[in-house]
Amino acid sequence: MTSKLLCATAAALLTLCSTTVVFAQTTTPSTTATPAPSATSSASAPSSAMPSKDELKTARQACQQDAAGQNLKGQPRKDSVRSCMQQKYPVLAKRKTCHDQGAAKGLEKKALRDFVKQCIAAS
């Protein structure tokens, strides 16, 4: 009787472990394959739509490496990275301009957000 209970417990444990391995193998490749194409497309061409945070991070790192390659430091480095990002994503420059205009008008929070959205859509 004890051996049957031991065998049943071992079989259940083996089944549970096998199921965990199968699920672990099926979920890992699908999540790894998804982000790679989006990161590749962001580096290849500038976009007129709002970029994702990952695209911005990748582009900013590339601009920072360019500035480091030119041995820039301090404010010239910041200016170089800023202009590089504005060349890659002109919508960011437009967004900043619209935000500054709205802030100069005294808009805050939701009103400022709405103004920036309308300003960007108008261009």
Tab-separated table of C-alpha atoms in Angstrom:
chain	number	residue	atom	x	y	z
A	1	MET	CA	0.000	0.000	0.000
A	2	THR	CA	2.803	2.405	0.849
A	3	SER	CA	4.585	1.666	-2.423
A	4	LYS	CA	1.407	2.421	-4.424
A	5	LEU	CA	1.035	5.747	-2.621
A	6	LEU	CA	4.699	6.522	-3.210
A	7	CYS	CA	4.393	5.647	-6.914
A	8	ALA	CA	1.253	7.771	-7.320
A	9	THR	CA	2.926	10.726	-5.611
A	10	ALA	CA	6.029	10.362	-7.781
A	11	ALA	CA	3.913	10.177	-10.943
A	12	ALA	CA	1.947	13.273	-9.965
A	13	LEU	CA	5.149	15.154	-9.187
A	14	LEU	CA	6.719	14.093	-12.482
A	15	THR	CA	3.619	15.226	-14.391
A	16	LEU	CA	3.639	18.565	-12.620
A	17	CYS	CA	7.327	19.133	-13.391
A	18	SER	CA	6.871	18.151	-17.044
A	19	THR	CA	3.967	20.558	-17.440
A	20	THR	CA	5.985	23.414	-15.960
A	21	VAL	CA	8.862	22.771	-18.369
A	22	VAL	CA	6.496	22.712	-21.354
A	23	PHE	CA	4.874	26.008	-20.358
A	24	ALA	CA	8.240	27.616	-19.692
A	25	GLN	CA	9.497	26.628	-23.131
A	26	THR	CA	6.438	27.838	-25.012
A	27	THR	CA	6.207	31.273	-23.387
A	28	THR	CA	9.877	32.304	-23.511
A	29	PRO	CA	10.443	32.272	-27.310
A	30	SER	CA	7.279	34.218	-28.089
A	31	THR	CA	8.180	37.097	-25.756
A	32	THR	CA	11.773	37.246	-26.958
A	33	ALA	CA	10.844	37.382	-30.633
A	34	THR	CA	8.293	40.199	-30.339
A	35	PRO	CA	10.436	43.222	-29.276
A	36	ALA	CA	13.287	42.600	-31.714
A	37	PRO	CA	11.533	43.743	-34.926
A	38	SER	CA	10.273	46.995	-33.395
A	39	ALA	CA	13.737	47.968	-32.158
A	40	THR	CA	15.207	47.264	-35.595
A	41	SER	CA	12.631	49.352	-37.435
A	42	SER	CA	13.085	52.356	-35.130
A	43	ALA	CA	16.785	52.672	-35.848
A	44	SER	CA	16.340	52.462	-39.621
A	45	ALA	CA	14.025	55.377	-40.387
A	46	PRO	CA	12.642	58.484	-38.708
A	47	SER	CA	9.006	58.360	-37.754
A	48	SER	CA	6.260	60.967	-37.880
A	49	ALA	CA	4.206	59.127	-35.234
A	50	MET	CA	4.988	59.220	-31.536
A	51	PRO	CA	7.735	56.672	-30.883
A	52	SER	CA	7.551	54.096	-28.106
A	53	LYS	CA	9.706	54.348	-25.007
A	54	ASP	CA	11.923	51.529	-26.275
A	55	GLU	CA	12.432	53.283	-29.603
A	56	LEU	CA	13.314	56.516	-27.839
A	57	LYS	CA	15.755	54.740	-25.546
A	58	THR	CA	17.498	53.046	-28.464
A	59	ALA	CA	17.674	56.264	-30.479
A	60	ARG	CA	18.935	58.283	-27.495
A	61	GLN	CA	21.673	55.706	-26.847
A	62	ALA	CA	22.750	55.934	-30.494
A	63	CYS	CA	22.842	59.746	-30.298
A	64	GLN	CA	24.830	59.586	-27.056
A	65	GLN	CA	27.337	57.239	-28.673
A	66	ASP	CA	27.708	59.658	-31.586
A	67	ALA	CA	28.369	62.499	-29.157
A	68	ALA	CA	30.868	60.368	-27.247
A	69	GLY	CA	32.599	59.540	-30.540
A	70	GLN	CA	33.052	63.273	-31.120
A	71	ASN	CA	34.515	63.630	-27.592
A	72	LEU	CA	31.852	66.187	-26.627
A	73	LYS	CA	31.292	66.998	-22.962
A	74	GLY	CA	28.914	69.200	-20.984
A	75	GLN	CA	26.478	71.484	-22.755
A	76	PRO	CA	27.816	70.811	-26.296
A	77	ARG	CA	27.162	67.095	-25.718
A	78	LYS	CA	23.606	67.784	-24.518
A	79	ASP	CA	22.966	70.022	-27.524
A	80	SER	CA	24.324	67.373	-29.882
A	81	VAL	CA	22.117	64.640	-28.413
A	82	ARG	CA	19.072	66.956	-28.497
A	83	SER	CA	19.577	67.900	-32.161
A	84	CYS	CA	20.227	64.263	-33.089
A	85	MET	CA	16.944	63.203	-31.450
A	86	GLN	CA	15.069	66.030	-33.164
A	87	GLN	CA	16.417	64.905	-36.531
A	88	LYS	CA	15.367	61.308	-35.906
A	89	TYR	CA	11.940	62.242	-34.508
A	90	PRO	CA	10.717	65.655	-35.726
A	91	VAL	CA	7.418	65.093	-33.915
A	92	LEU	CA	9.290	65.440	-30.614
A	93	ALA	CA	10.576	68.865	-31.615
A	94	LYS	CA	7.065	69.900	-32.617
A	95	ARG	CA	5.684	68.540	-29.344
A	96	LYS	CA	8.220	70.561	-27.352
A	97	THR	CA	7.369	73.718	-29.299
A	98	CYS	CA	3.640	73.194	-28.724
A	99	HIS	CA	4.217	72.499	-25.036
A	100	ASP	CA	6.236	75.694	-24.654
A	101	GLN	CA	3.502	77.698	-26.415
A	102	GLY	CA	0.830	76.262	-24.141
A	103	ALA	CA	2.887	76.902	-21.024
A	104	ALA	CA	3.459	80.508	-22.147
A	105	LYS	CA	-0.318	80.900	-22.362
A	106	GLY	CA	-0.568	79.750	-18.753
A	107	LEU	CA	-2.195	76.385	-19.509
A	108	GLU	CA	-1.693	73.594	-16.997
A	109	LYS	CA	-2.402	69.863	-16.699
A	110	LYS	CA	-5.352	68.687	-18.810
A	111	ALA	CA	-5.746	71.951	-20.689
A	112	LEU	CA	-2.051	71.889	-21.599
A	113	ARG	CA	-2.273	68.243	-22.731
A	114	ASP	CA	-5.281	69.012	-24.907
A	115	PHE	CA	-3.550	72.060	-26.392
A	116	VAL	CA	-0.427	70.030	-27.256
A	117	LYS	CA	-2.531	67.303	-28.918
A	118	GLN	CA	-4.427	69.865	-30.999
A	119	CYS	CA	-1.235	71.724	-31.880
A	120	ILE	CA	0.502	68.564	-33.092
A	121	ALA	CA	-2.551	67.442	-35.070
A	122	ALA	CA	-2.789	70.856	-36.752
A	123	SER	CA	0.677	70.560	-38.260
